[in-house]
Amino acid sequence: SAVISQKPSRDICQRGTSLTIQCQVDSQVTMMFWYRQQPGQSLTLIATANQGSEATYESGFVIDKFPISRPNLTFSTLTVSNMSPEDSSIYLCSVGGSNTEAFFGQGTRLTVV
Amino acid sequence: GENVEQHPSTLSVQEGDSAVIKCTYSDSASNYFPWYKQELGKRPQLIIDIRSNVGEKKDQRIAVTLNKTAKHFSLHITETQPEDSAVYFCAAPPFSGGYNKLIFGAGTRLAVHP
């Protein structure tokens, strides 16, 4: 199993600003994942954070909007840049899942006003 | 890429009844099929999973069945209880990229009424 700490747990931000979300895992993992969960919706994969290389983004998500850092095997950050109200969502980091149990952080509830 | 479709979007049952949620996937190479439960305001948690080499798996009141030929898998909850009320997500890993990510279905909101 893996224990994931994510912060902040929630934030209210002004449009046009940026927010950086941090994710810390209690063990070393090769890949970390960032998901967005819009209100009442499913989990949509934003990108895979790879240690030592650039993140791999899914269709519809770009690095300029969602820059990701992965400085080591236990930590990653996701920045939501130049925010608009449409970015209001829950953002979750995760490890595992493709052939074993996925573990999720508690999520960051972002409200953009 | 992988497409995972989930039905129904909402399901309402009486306590003690059974609930069935169905998912279909598009990537025939997918080989791992988990189900996650998300209670209100909480993170998703795995409740059961199945691999492509078996057709059914049970864990107390929960079971998952897999039909590889038809590319669909189902979650079965028997003797439902109010605490089963939550949103349930199926998922599957696409073969492209070497199974290194998970694609989720749209979710089913299950309500169990006492």
mmCIF file with all atom_site columns, C-alpha atoms in Angstrom:
data_model
loop_
_atom_site.group_PDB
_atom_site.id
_atom_site.type_symbol
_atom_site.label_atom_id
_atom_site.label_alt_id
_atom_site.label_comp_id
_atom_site.label_asym_id
_atom_site.label_entity_id
_atom_site.label_seq_id
_atom_site.pdbx_PDB_ins_code
_atom_site.Cartn_x
_atom_site.Cartn_y
_atom_site.Cartn_z
_atom_site.occupancy
_atom_site.B_iso_or_equiv
_atom_site.pdbx_formal_charge
_atom_site.auth_seq_id
_atom_site.auth_comp_id
_atom_site.auth_asym_id
_atom_site.auth_atom_id
_atom_site.pdbx_PDB_model_num
ATOM 1   C CA . SER A 1 1   ? 0.000   0.000   0.000   1.00 0.00 ? 1   SER A CA 1
ATOM 2   C CA . ALA A 1 2   ? 0.955   3.643   -0.289  1.00 0.00 ? 2   ALA A CA 1
ATOM 3   C CA . VAL A 1 3   ? 0.090   6.650   1.809   1.00 0.00 ? 3   VAL A CA 1
ATOM 4   C CA . ILE A 1 4   ? -0.261  9.869   -0.135  1.00 0.00 ? 4   ILE A CA 1
ATOM 5   C CA . SER A 1 5   ? -0.341  13.320  1.403   1.00 0.00 ? 5   SER A CA 1
ATOM 6   C CA . GLN A 1 6   ? -1.687  16.083  -0.773  1.00 0.00 ? 6   GLN A CA 1
ATOM 7   C CA . LYS A 1 7   ? -1.909  19.767  0.001   1.00 0.00 ? 7   LYS A CA 1
ATOM 8   C CA . PRO A 1 8   ? -3.606  22.115  0.121   1.00 0.00 ? 8   PRO A CA 1
ATOM 9   C CA . SER A 1 9   ? -6.851  20.273  0.774   1.00 0.00 ? 9   SER A CA 1
ATOM 10  C CA . ARG A 1 10  ? -8.835  23.205  -0.553  1.00 0.00 ? 10  ARG A CA 1
ATOM 11  C CA . ASP A 1 11  ? -8.326  26.734  -1.815  1.00 0.00 ? 11  ASP A CA 1
ATOM 12  C CA . ILE A 1 12  ? -10.282 29.632  -3.219  1.00 0.00 ? 12  ILE A CA 1
ATOM 13  C CA . CYS A 1 13  ? -8.323  31.542  -5.849  1.00 0.00 ? 13  CYS A CA 1
ATOM 14  C CA . GLN A 1 14  ? -8.786  34.629  -7.947  1.00 0.00 ? 14  GLN A CA 1
ATOM 15  C CA . ARG A 1 15  ? -9.041  34.183  -11.690 1.00 0.00 ? 15  ARG A CA 1
ATOM 16  C CA . GLY A 1 16  ? -5.792  34.782  -13.507 1.00 0.00 ? 16  GLY A CA 1
ATOM 17  C CA . THR A 1 17  ? -3.645  33.487  -10.666 1.00 0.00 ? 17  THR A CA 1
ATOM 18  C CA . SER A 1 18  ? -1.878  30.137  -10.295 1.00 0.00 ? 18  SER A CA 1
ATOM 19  C CA . LEU A 1 19  ? -2.006  27.430  -7.635  1.00 0.00 ? 19  LEU A CA 1
ATOM 20  C CA . THR A 1 20  ? 0.563   24.734  -6.981  1.00 0.00 ? 20  THR A CA 1
ATOM 21  C CA . ILE A 1 21  ? -0.594  21.462  -5.475  1.00 0.00 ? 21  ILE A CA 1
ATOM 22  C CA . GLN A 1 22  ? 1.882   19.204  -3.731  1.00 0.00 ? 22  GLN A CA 1
ATOM 23  C CA . CYS A 1 23  ? 1.814   15.422  -3.483  1.00 0.00 ? 23  CYS A CA 1
ATOM 24  C CA . GLN A 1 24  ? 4.055   13.373  -1.201  1.00 0.00 ? 24  GLN A CA 1
ATOM 25  C CA . VAL A 1 25  ? 4.194   9.565   -1.225  1.00 0.00 ? 25  VAL A CA 1
ATOM 26  C CA . ASP A 1 26  ? 5.562   7.491   1.646   1.00 0.00 ? 26  ASP A CA 1
ATOM 27  C CA . SER A 1 27  ? 7.527   5.210   -0.701  1.00 0.00 ? 27  SER A CA 1
ATOM 28  C CA . GLN A 1 28  ? 9.441   5.525   -3.934  1.00 0.00 ? 28  GLN A CA 1
ATOM 29  C CA . VAL A 1 29  ? 7.319   5.087   -7.042  1.00 0.00 ? 29  VAL A CA 1
ATOM 30  C CA . THR A 1 30  ? 8.204   5.249   -10.705 1.00 0.00 ? 30  THR A CA 1
ATOM 31  C CA . MET A 1 31  ? 5.105   7.030   -11.913 1.00 0.00 ? 31  MET A CA 1
ATOM 32  C CA . MET A 1 32  ? 2.686   9.434   -10.307 1.00 0.00 ? 32  MET A CA 1
ATOM 33  C CA . PHE A 1 33  ? -0.572  10.511  -11.879 1.00 0.00 ? 33  PHE A CA 1
ATOM 34  C CA . TRP A 1 34  ? -2.629  13.685  -11.706 1.00 0.00 ? 34  TRP A CA 1
ATOM 35  C CA . TYR A 1 35  ? -6.396  13.558  -12.181 1.00 0.00 ? 35  TYR A CA 1
ATOM 36  C CA . ARG A 1 36  ? -9.099  16.174  -12.391 1.00 0.00 ? 36  ARG A CA 1
ATOM 37  C CA . GLN A 1 37  ? -12.581 15.482  -11.088 1.00 0.00 ? 37  GLN A CA 1
ATOM 38  C CA . GLN A 1 38  ? -15.070 18.135  -12.088 1.00 0.00 ? 38  GLN A CA 1
ATOM 39  C CA . PRO A 1 39  ? -18.193 18.468  -9.920  1.00 0.00 ? 39  PRO A CA 1
ATOM 40  C CA . GLY A 1 40  ? -20.303 15.327  -10.165 1.00 0.00 ? 40  GLY A CA 1
ATOM 41  C CA . GLN A 1 41  ? -18.042 13.836  -12.811 1.00 0.00 ? 41  GLN A CA 1
ATOM 42  C CA . SER A 1 42  ? -15.549 11.019  -13.195 1.00 0.00 ? 42  SER A CA 1
ATOM 43  C CA . LEU A 1 43  ? -11.786 11.119  -12.863 1.00 0.00 ? 43  LEU A CA 1
ATOM 44  C CA . THR A 1 44  ? -9.997  12.422  -15.946 1.00 0.00 ? 44  THR A CA 1
ATOM 45  C CA . LEU A 1 45  ? -6.284  11.807  -16.251 1.00 0.00 ? 45  LEU A CA 1
ATOM 46  C CA . ILE A 1 46  ? -4.344  15.034  -16.766 1.00 0.00 ? 46  ILE A CA 1
ATOM 47  C CA . ALA A 1 47  ? -0.815  13.668  -17.007 1.00 0.00 ? 47  ALA A CA 1
ATOM 48  C CA . THR A 1 48  ? 1.720   11.134  -15.843 1.00 0.00 ? 48  THR A CA 1
ATOM 49  C CA . ALA A 1 49  ? 4.586   12.579  -13.831 1.00 0.00 ? 49  ALA A CA 1
ATOM 50  C CA . ASN A 1 50  ? 7.845   10.813  -14.663 1.00 0.00 ? 50  ASN A CA 1
ATOM 51  C CA . GLN A 1 51  ? 10.938  11.240  -12.551 1.00 0.00 ? 51  GLN A CA 1
ATOM 52  C CA . GLY A 1 52  ? 13.848  12.561  -14.593 1.00 0.00 ? 52  GLY A CA 1
ATOM 53  C CA . SER A 1 53  ? 11.831  13.458  -17.676 1.00 0.00 ? 53  SER A CA 1
ATOM 54  C CA . GLU A 1 54  ? 8.972   15.666  -18.768 1.00 0.00 ? 54  GLU A CA 1
ATOM 55  C CA . ALA A 1 55  ? 5.449   14.746  -17.818 1.00 0.00 ? 55  ALA A CA 1
ATOM 56  C CA . THR A 1 56  ? 3.282   12.954  -20.365 1.00 0.00 ? 56  THR A CA 1
ATOM 57  C CA . TYR A 1 57  ? 0.041   14.843  -20.959 1.00 0.00 ? 57  TYR A CA 1
ATOM 58  C CA . GLU A 1 58  ? -3.287  13.422  -22.041 1.00 0.00 ? 58  GLU A CA 1
ATOM 59  C CA . SER A 1 59  ? -5.281  14.812  -24.924 1.00 0.00 ? 59  SER A CA 1
ATOM 60  C CA . GLY A 1 60  ? -6.784  18.163  -24.024 1.00 0.00 ? 60  GLY A CA 1
ATOM 61  C CA . PHE A 1 61  ? -4.204  19.043  -21.375 1.00 0.00 ? 61  PHE A CA 1
ATOM 62  C CA . VAL A 1 62  ? -1.068  21.089  -22.051 1.00 0.00 ? 62  VAL A CA 1
ATOM 63  C CA . ILE A 1 63  ? 2.087   21.851  -20.139 1.00 0.00 ? 63  ILE A CA 1
ATOM 64  C CA . ASP A 1 64  ? 1.601   25.611  -20.223 1.00 0.00 ? 64  ASP A CA 1
ATOM 65  C CA . LYS A 1 65  ? -1.687  25.275  -18.361 1.00 0.00 ? 65  LYS A CA 1
ATOM 66  C CA . PHE A 1 66  ? -0.734  22.399  -16.042 1.00 0.00 ? 66  PHE A CA 1
ATOM 67  C CA . PRO A 1 67  ? 3.036   22.387  -15.486 1.00 0.00 ? 67  PRO A CA 1
ATOM 68  C CA . ILE A 1 68  ? 4.222   19.418  -13.441 1.00 0.00 ? 68  ILE A CA 1
ATOM 69  C CA . SER A 1 69  ? 7.392   18.848  -11.511 1.00 0.00 ? 69  SER A CA 1
ATOM 70  C CA . ARG A 1 70  ? 8.811   15.515  -10.350 1.00 0.00 ? 70  ARG A CA 1
ATOM 71  C CA . PRO A 1 71  ? 12.093  16.212  -8.563  1.00 0.00 ? 71  PRO A CA 1
ATOM 72  C CA . ASN A 1 72  ? 12.383  12.751  -6.963  1.00 0.00 ? 72  ASN A CA 1
ATOM 73  C CA . LEU A 1 73  ? 10.615  9.401   -6.619  1.00 0.00 ? 73  LEU A CA 1
ATOM 74  C CA . THR A 1 74  ? 8.369   10.450  -3.715  1.00 0.00 ? 74  THR A CA 1
ATOM 75  C CA . PHE A 1 75  ? 7.197   13.954  -4.632  1.00 0.00 ? 75  PHE A CA 1
ATOM 76  C CA . SER A 1 76  ? 5.370   15.795  -7.402  1.00 0.00 ? 76  SER A CA 1
ATOM 77  C CA . THR A 1 77  ? 3.643   19.116  -7.911  1.00 0.00 ? 77  THR A CA 1
ATOM 78  C CA . LEU A 1 78  ? 0.878   20.191  -10.276 1.00 0.00 ? 78  LEU A CA 1
ATOM 79  C CA . THR A 1 79  ? 0.374   23.869  -11.029 1.00 0.00 ? 79  THR A CA 1
ATOM 80  C CA . VAL A 1 80  ? -2.916  25.151  -12.372 1.00 0.00 ? 80  VAL A CA 1
ATOM 81  C CA . SER A 1 81  ? -1.954  28.303  -14.251 1.00 0.00 ? 81  SER A CA 1
ATOM 82  C CA . ASN A 1 82  ? -3.879  31.415  -15.233 1.00 0.00 ? 82  ASN A CA 1
ATOM 83  C CA . MET A 1 83  ? -6.990  30.028  -13.600 1.00 0.00 ? 83  MET A CA 1
ATOM 84  C CA . SER A 1 84  ? -10.542 30.606  -14.730 1.00 0.00 ? 84  SER A CA 1
ATOM 85  C CA . PRO A 1 85  ? -13.816 29.483  -13.093 1.00 0.00 ? 85  PRO A CA 1
ATOM 86  C CA . GLU A 1 86  ? -13.814 26.463  -15.443 1.00 0.00 ? 86  GLU A CA 1
ATOM 87  C CA . ASP A 1 87  ? -10.776 25.162  -13.550 1.00 0.00 ? 87  ASP A CA 1
ATOM 88  C CA . SER A 1 88  ? -12.868 24.748  -10.402 1.00 0.00 ? 88  SER A CA 1
ATOM 89  C CA . SER A 1 89  ? -12.533 21.034  -9.675  1.00 0.00 ? 89  SER A CA 1
ATOM 90  C CA . ILE A 1 90  ? -11.023 18.495  -7.363  1.00 0.00 ? 90  ILE A CA 1
ATOM 91  C CA . TYR A 1 91  ? -7.459  17.607  -8.303  1.00 0.00 ? 91  TYR A CA 1
ATOM 92  C CA . LEU A 1 92  ? -6.111  14.248  -7.165  1.00 0.00 ? 92  LEU A CA 1
ATOM 93  C CA . CYS A 1 93  ? -2.686  12.701  -7.302  1.00 0.00 ? 93  CYS A CA 1
ATOM 94  C CA . SER A 1 94  ? -2.362  8.948   -7.505  1.00 0.00 ? 94  SER A CA 1
ATOM 95  C CA . VAL A 1 95  ? 0.108   6.100   -7.692  1.00 0.00 ? 95  VAL A CA 1
ATOM 96  C CA . GLY A 1 96  ? -0.377  2.623   -9.103  1.00 0.00 ? 96  GLY A CA 1
ATOM 97  C CA . GLY A 1 97  ? -3.572  1.454   -10.774 1.00 0.00 ? 97  GLY A CA 1
ATOM 98  C CA . SER A 1 98  ? -2.690  -0.015  -14.142 1.00 0.00 ? 98  SER A CA 1
ATOM 99  C CA . ASN A 1 99  ? -2.258  -3.553  -12.792 1.00 0.00 ? 99  ASN A CA 1
ATOM 100 C CA . THR A 1 100 ? -2.508  -3.140  -9.036  1.00 0.00 ? 100 THR A CA 1
ATOM 101 C CA . GLU A 1 101 ? -4.507  -1.041  -6.615  1.00 0.00 ? 101 GLU A CA 1
ATOM 102 C CA . ALA A 1 102 ? -4.380  2.696   -7.203  1.00 0.00 ? 102 ALA A CA 1
ATOM 103 C CA . PHE A 1 103 ? -3.941  4.928   -4.174  1.00 0.00 ? 103 PHE A CA 1
ATOM 104 C CA . PHE A 1 104 ? -5.133  8.490   -4.153  1.00 0.00 ? 104 PHE A CA 1
ATOM 105 C CA . GLY A 1 105 ? -4.329  11.594  -2.227  1.00 0.00 ? 105 GLY A CA 1
ATOM 106 C CA . GLN A 1 106 ? -7.213  13.205  -0.376  1.00 0.00 ? 106 GLN A CA 1
ATOM 107 C CA . GLY A 1 107 ? -7.677  15.676  -3.197  1.00 0.00 ? 107 GLY A CA 1
ATOM 108 C CA . THR A 1 108 ? -7.457  19.441  -3.539  1.00 0.00 ? 108 THR A CA 1
ATOM 109 C CA . ARG A 1 109 ? -10.797 21.176  -3.907  1.00 0.00 ? 109 ARG A CA 1
ATOM 110 C CA . LEU A 1 110 ? -10.152 24.279  -6.006  1.00 0.00 ? 110 LEU A CA 1
ATOM 111 C CA . THR A 1 111 ? -12.659 27.086  -6.408  1.00 0.00 ? 111 THR A CA 1
ATOM 112 C CA . VAL A 1 112 ? -11.828 29.902  -8.807  1.00 0.00 ? 112 VAL A CA 1
ATOM 113 C CA . VAL A 1 113 ? -13.738 33.143  -8.347  1.00 0.00 ? 113 VAL A CA 1
ATOM 114 C CA . GLY B 2 1   ? -7.104  4.881   -27.032 1.00 0.00 ? 1   GLY B CA 1
ATOM 115 C CA . GLU B 2 2   ? -9.142  3.082   -24.393 1.00 0.00 ? 2   GLU B CA 1
ATOM 116 C CA . ASN B 2 3   ? -12.816 4.018   -24.029 1.00 0.00 ? 3   ASN B CA 1
ATOM 117 C CA . VAL B 2 4   ? -14.668 2.835   -20.922 1.00 0.00 ? 4   VAL B CA 1
ATOM 118 C CA . GLU B 2 5   ? -18.438 3.155   -20.841 1.00 0.00 ? 5   GLU B CA 1
ATOM 119 C CA . GLN B 2 6   ? -20.420 2.631   -17.646 1.00 0.00 ? 6   GLN B CA 1
ATOM 120 C CA . HIS B 2 7   ? -24.155 2.127   -17.054 1.00 0.00 ? 7   HIS B CA 1
ATOM 121 C CA . PRO B 2 8   ? -26.386 3.102   -15.406 1.00 0.00 ? 8   PRO B CA 1
ATOM 122 C CA . SER B 2 9   ? -25.404 6.597   -14.308 1.00 0.00 ? 9   SER B CA 1
ATOM 123 C CA . THR B 2 10  ? -27.733 6.378   -11.306 1.00 0.00 ? 10  THR B CA 1
ATOM 124 C CA . LEU B 2 11  ? -29.176 3.392   -9.505  1.00 0.00 ? 11  LEU B CA 1
ATOM 125 C CA . SER B 2 12  ? -31.681 3.355   -6.677  1.00 0.00 ? 12  SER B CA 1
ATOM 126 C CA . VAL B 2 13  ? -32.452 0.160   -4.749  1.00 0.00 ? 13  VAL B CA 1
ATOM 127 C CA . GLN B 2 14  ? -34.138 -0.906  -1.550  1.00 0.00 ? 14  GLN B CA 1
ATOM 128 C CA . GLU B 2 15  ? -32.004 -2.190  1.273   1.00 0.00 ? 15  GLU B CA 1
ATOM 129 C CA . GLY B 2 16  ? -31.460 -5.924  0.832   1.00 0.00 ? 16  GLY B CA 1
ATOM 130 C CA . ASP B 2 17  ? -31.871 -5.867  -2.940  1.00 0.00 ? 17  ASP B CA 1
ATOM 131 C CA . SER B 2 18  ? -29.052 -6.521  -5.395  1.00 0.00 ? 18  SER B CA 1
ATOM 132 C CA . ALA B 2 19  ? -27.341 -3.905  -7.534  1.00 0.00 ? 19  ALA B CA 1
ATOM 133 C CA . VAL B 2 20  ? -25.564 -4.468  -10.842 1.00 0.00 ? 20  VAL B CA 1
ATOM 134 C CA . ILE B 2 21  ? -23.346 -1.963  -12.656 1.00 0.00 ? 21  ILE B CA 1
ATOM 135 C CA . LYS B 2 22  ? -21.971 -2.683  -16.106 1.00 0.00 ? 22  LYS B CA 1
ATOM 136 C CA . CYS B 2 23  ? -18.940 -1.446  -18.024 1.00 0.00 ? 23  CYS B CA 1
ATOM 137 C CA . THR B 2 24  ? -17.633 -1.993  -21.503 1.00 0.00 ? 24  THR B CA 1
ATOM 138 C CA . TYR B 2 25  ? -14.125 -1.295  -22.733 1.00 0.00 ? 25  TYR B CA 1
ATOM 139 C CA . SER B 2 26  ? -12.648 -0.894  -26.187 1.00 0.00 ? 26  SER B CA 1
ATOM 140 C CA . ASP B 2 27  ? -9.025  -2.047  -25.925 1.00 0.00 ? 27  ASP B CA 1
ATOM 141 C CA . SER B 2 28  ? -9.024  -5.831  -26.329 1.00 0.00 ? 28  SER B CA 1
ATOM 142 C CA . ALA B 2 29  ? -5.502  -5.955  -24.886 1.00 0.00 ? 29  ALA B CA 1
ATOM 143 C CA . SER B 2 30  ? -6.618  -4.572  -21.506 1.00 0.00 ? 30  SER B CA 1
ATOM 144 C CA . ASN B 2 31  ? -6.019  -7.173  -18.799 1.00 0.00 ? 31  ASN B CA 1
ATOM 145 C CA . TYR B 2 32  ? -6.926  -5.616  -15.461 1.00 0.00 ? 32  TYR B CA 1
ATOM 146 C CA . PHE B 2 33  ? -10.343 -4.338  -14.393 1.00 0.00 ? 33  PHE B CA 1
ATOM 147 C CA . PRO B 2 34  ? -10.786 -2.620  -11.019 1.00 0.00 ? 34  PRO B CA 1
ATOM 148 C CA . TRP B 2 35  ? -13.812 -1.096  -9.345  1.00 0.00 ? 35  TRP B CA 1
ATOM 149 C CA . TYR B 2 36  ? -13.545 1.934   -7.084  1.00 0.00 ? 36  TYR B CA 1
ATOM 150 C CA . LYS B 2 37  ? -15.992 3.323   -4.543  1.00 0.00 ? 37  LYS B CA 1
ATOM 151 C CA . GLN B 2 38  ? -16.047 7.029   -3.764  1.00 0.00 ? 38  GLN B CA 1
ATOM 152 C CA . GLU B 2 39  ? -18.065 8.260   -0.818  1.00 0.00 ? 39  GLU B CA 1
ATOM 153 C CA . LEU B 2 40  ? -19.071 11.886  -0.696  1.00 0.00 ? 40  LEU B CA 1
ATOM 154 C CA . GLY B 2 41  ? -16.090 14.138  -0.113  1.00 0.00 ? 41  GLY B CA 1
ATOM 155 C CA . LYS B 2 42  ? -13.630 11.269  0.043   1.00 0.00 ? 42  LYS B CA 1
ATOM 156 C CA . ARG B 2 43  ? -10.991 9.777   -2.207  1.00 0.00 ? 43  ARG B CA 1
ATOM 157 C CA . PRO B 2 44  ? -11.743 6.749   -4.423  1.00 0.00 ? 44  PRO B CA 1
ATOM 158 C CA . GLN B 2 45  ? -10.913 3.390   -2.893  1.00 0.00 ? 45  GLN B CA 1
ATOM 159 C CA . LEU B 2 46  ? -10.539 -0.004  -4.531  1.00 0.00 ? 46  LEU B CA 1
ATOM 160 C CA . ILE B 2 47  ? -13.281 -2.456  -3.612  1.00 0.00 ? 47  ILE B CA 1
ATOM 161 C CA . ILE B 2 48  ? -12.551 -5.331  -5.988  1.00 0.00 ? 48  ILE B CA 1
ATOM 162 C CA . ASP B 2 49  ? -10.571 -6.075  -9.133  1.00 0.00 ? 49  ASP B CA 1
ATOM 163 C CA . ILE B 2 50  ? -10.293 -8.861  -11.669 1.00 0.00 ? 50  ILE B CA 1
ATOM 164 C CA . ARG B 2 51  ? -7.632  -9.936  -14.124 1.00 0.00 ? 51  ARG B CA 1
ATOM 165 C CA . SER B 2 52  ? -8.229  -11.252 -17.603 1.00 0.00 ? 52  SER B CA 1
ATOM 166 C CA . ASN B 2 53  ? -7.341  -14.846 -16.756 1.00 0.00 ? 53  ASN B CA 1
ATOM 167 C CA . VAL B 2 54  ? -10.471 -15.355 -14.620 1.00 0.00 ? 54  VAL B CA 1
ATOM 168 C CA . GLY B 2 55  ? -14.159 -14.873 -15.294 1.00 0.00 ? 55  GLY B CA 1
ATOM 169 C CA . GLU B 2 56  ? -15.456 -14.102 -11.831 1.00 0.00 ? 56  GLU B CA 1
ATOM 170 C CA . LYS B 2 57  ? -14.219 -12.998 -8.438  1.00 0.00 ? 57  LYS B CA 1
ATOM 171 C CA . LYS B 2 58  ? -16.122 -12.661 -5.181  1.00 0.00 ? 58  LYS B CA 1
ATOM 172 C CA . ASP B 2 59  ? -15.464 -10.898 -1.904  1.00 0.00 ? 59  ASP B CA 1
ATOM 173 C CA . GLN B 2 60  ? -18.320 -11.313 0.560   1.00 0.00 ? 60  GLN B CA 1
ATOM 174 C CA . ARG B 2 61  ? -21.269 -9.321  -0.842  1.00 0.00 ? 61  ARG B CA 1
ATOM 175 C CA . ILE B 2 62  ? -19.327 -8.004  -3.817  1.00 0.00 ? 62  ILE B CA 1
ATOM 176 C CA . ALA B 2 63  ? -18.521 -9.833  -7.046  1.00 0.00 ? 63  ALA B CA 1
ATOM 177 C CA . VAL B 2 64  ? -17.111 -8.889  -10.418 1.00 0.00 ? 64  VAL B CA 1
ATOM 178 C CA . THR B 2 65  ? -17.654 -10.821 -13.645 1.00 0.00 ? 65  THR B CA 1
ATOM 179 C CA . LEU B 2 66  ? -15.641 -10.458 -16.831 1.00 0.00 ? 66  LEU B CA 1
ATOM 180 C CA . ASN B 2 67  ? -16.508 -11.366 -20.403 1.00 0.00 ? 67  ASN B CA 1
ATOM 181 C CA . LYS B 2 68  ? -13.364 -10.839 -22.473 1.00 0.00 ? 68  LYS B CA 1
ATOM 182 C CA . THR B 2 69  ? -15.044 -11.814 -25.729 1.00 0.00 ? 69  THR B CA 1
ATOM 183 C CA . ALA B 2 70  ? -17.732 -9.184  -25.347 1.00 0.00 ? 70  ALA B CA 1
ATOM 184 C CA . LYS B 2 71  ? -15.323 -6.746  -23.640 1.00 0.00 ? 71  LYS B CA 1
ATOM 185 C CA . HIS B 2 72  ? -17.517 -6.052  -20.683 1.00 0.00 ? 72  HIS B CA 1
ATOM 186 C CA . PHE B 2 73  ? -17.331 -6.493  -16.919 1.00 0.00 ? 73  PHE B CA 1
ATOM 187 C CA . SER B 2 74  ? -19.891 -6.016  -14.187 1.00 0.00 ? 74  SER B CA 1
ATOM 188 C CA . LEU B 2 75  ? -20.034 -5.251  -10.485 1.00 0.00 ? 75  LEU B CA 1
ATOM 189 C CA . HIS B 2 76  ? -22.596 -7.132  -8.429  1.00 0.00 ? 76  HIS B CA 1
ATOM 190 C CA . ILE B 2 77  ? -23.535 -6.092  -4.906  1.00 0.00 ? 77  ILE B CA 1
ATOM 191 C CA . THR B 2 78  ? -25.888 -8.391  -3.019  1.00 0.00 ? 78  THR B CA 1
ATOM 192 C CA . GLU B 2 79  ? -27.887 -7.675  0.130   1.00 0.00 ? 79  GLU B CA 1
ATOM 193 C CA . THR B 2 80  ? -27.279 -3.962  -0.257  1.00 0.00 ? 80  THR B CA 1
ATOM 194 C CA . GLN B 2 81  ? -26.986 -1.786  2.835   1.00 0.00 ? 81  GLN B CA 1
ATOM 195 C CA . PRO B 2 82  ? -27.328 1.984   3.255   1.00 0.00 ? 82  PRO B CA 1
ATOM 196 C CA . GLU B 2 83  ? -23.551 2.260   3.667   1.00 0.00 ? 83  GLU B CA 1
ATOM 197 C CA . ASP B 2 84  ? -23.178 0.962   0.106   1.00 0.00 ? 84  ASP B CA 1
ATOM 198 C CA . SER B 2 85  ? -24.553 4.321   -1.066  1.00 0.00 ? 85  SER B CA 1
ATOM 199 C CA . ALA B 2 86  ? -21.726 5.992   -2.998  1.00 0.00 ? 86  ALA B CA 1
ATOM 200 C CA . VAL B 2 87  ? -20.420 6.583   -6.500  1.00 0.00 ? 87  VAL B CA 1
ATOM 201 C CA . TYR B 2 88  ? -18.832 3.548   -8.128  1.00 0.00 ? 88  TYR B CA 1
ATOM 202 C CA . PHE B 2 89  ? -16.277 3.762   -10.944 1.00 0.00 ? 89  PHE B CA 1
ATOM 203 C CA . CYS B 2 90  ? -15.024 1.018   -13.208 1.00 0.00 ? 90  CYS B CA 1
ATOM 204 C CA . ALA B 2 91  ? -11.654 1.416   -14.896 1.00 0.00 ? 91  ALA B CA 1
ATOM 205 C CA . ALA B 2 92  ? -9.337  -0.238  -17.385 1.00 0.00 ? 92  ALA B CA 1
ATOM 206 C CA . PRO B 2 93  ? -5.729  0.318   -18.473 1.00 0.00 ? 93  PRO B CA 1
ATOM 207 C CA . PRO B 2 94  ? -5.143  0.959   -22.177 1.00 0.00 ? 94  PRO B CA 1
ATOM 208 C CA . PHE B 2 95  ? -2.499  -1.166  -23.862 1.00 0.00 ? 95  PHE B CA 1
ATOM 209 C CA . SER B 2 96  ? -0.904  1.831   -25.555 1.00 0.00 ? 96  SER B CA 1
ATOM 210 C CA . GLY B 2 97  ? 1.947   3.075   -23.410 1.00 0.00 ? 97  GLY B CA 1
ATOM 211 C CA . GLY B 2 98  ? 2.398   -0.278  -21.773 1.00 0.00 ? 98  GLY B CA 1
ATOM 212 C CA . TYR B 2 99  ? -0.467  -0.341  -19.283 1.00 0.00 ? 99  TYR B CA 1
ATOM 213 C CA . ASN B 2 100 ? 0.976   2.505   -17.272 1.00 0.00 ? 100 ASN B CA 1
ATOM 214 C CA . LYS B 2 101 ? -2.252  4.401   -16.614 1.00 0.00 ? 101 LYS B CA 1
ATOM 215 C CA . LEU B 2 102 ? -5.924  3.925   -15.838 1.00 0.00 ? 102 LEU B CA 1
ATOM 216 C CA . ILE B 2 103 ? -9.015  5.174   -17.670 1.00 0.00 ? 103 ILE B CA 1
ATOM 217 C CA . PHE B 2 104 ? -12.190 5.525   -15.608 1.00 0.00 ? 104 PHE B CA 1
ATOM 218 C CA . GLY B 2 105 ? -15.827 5.076   -16.533 1.00 0.00 ? 105 GLY B CA 1
ATOM 219 C CA . ALA B 2 106 ? -18.288 7.903   -15.984 1.00 0.00 ? 106 ALA B CA 1
ATOM 220 C CA . GLY B 2 107 ? -19.441 6.551   -12.629 1.00 0.00 ? 107 GLY B CA 1
ATOM 221 C CA . THR B 2 108 ? -22.675 5.199   -11.135 1.00 0.00 ? 108 THR B CA 1
ATOM 222 C CA . ARG B 2 109 ? -24.350 6.921   -8.219  1.00 0.00 ? 109 ARG B CA 1
ATOM 223 C CA . LEU B 2 110 ? -25.898 4.163   -6.103  1.00 0.00 ? 110 LEU B CA 1
ATOM 224 C CA . ALA B 2 111 ? -28.539 5.032   -3.529  1.00 0.00 ? 111 ALA B CA 1
ATOM 225 C CA . VAL B 2 112 ? -29.672 2.334   -1.091  1.00 0.00 ? 112 VAL B CA 1
ATOM 226 C CA . HIS B 2 113 ? -32.898 3.212   0.678   1.00 0.00 ? 113 HIS B CA 1
ATOM 227 C CA . PRO B 2 114 ? -33.699 1.730   4.106   1.00 0.00 ? 114 PRO B CA 1
#
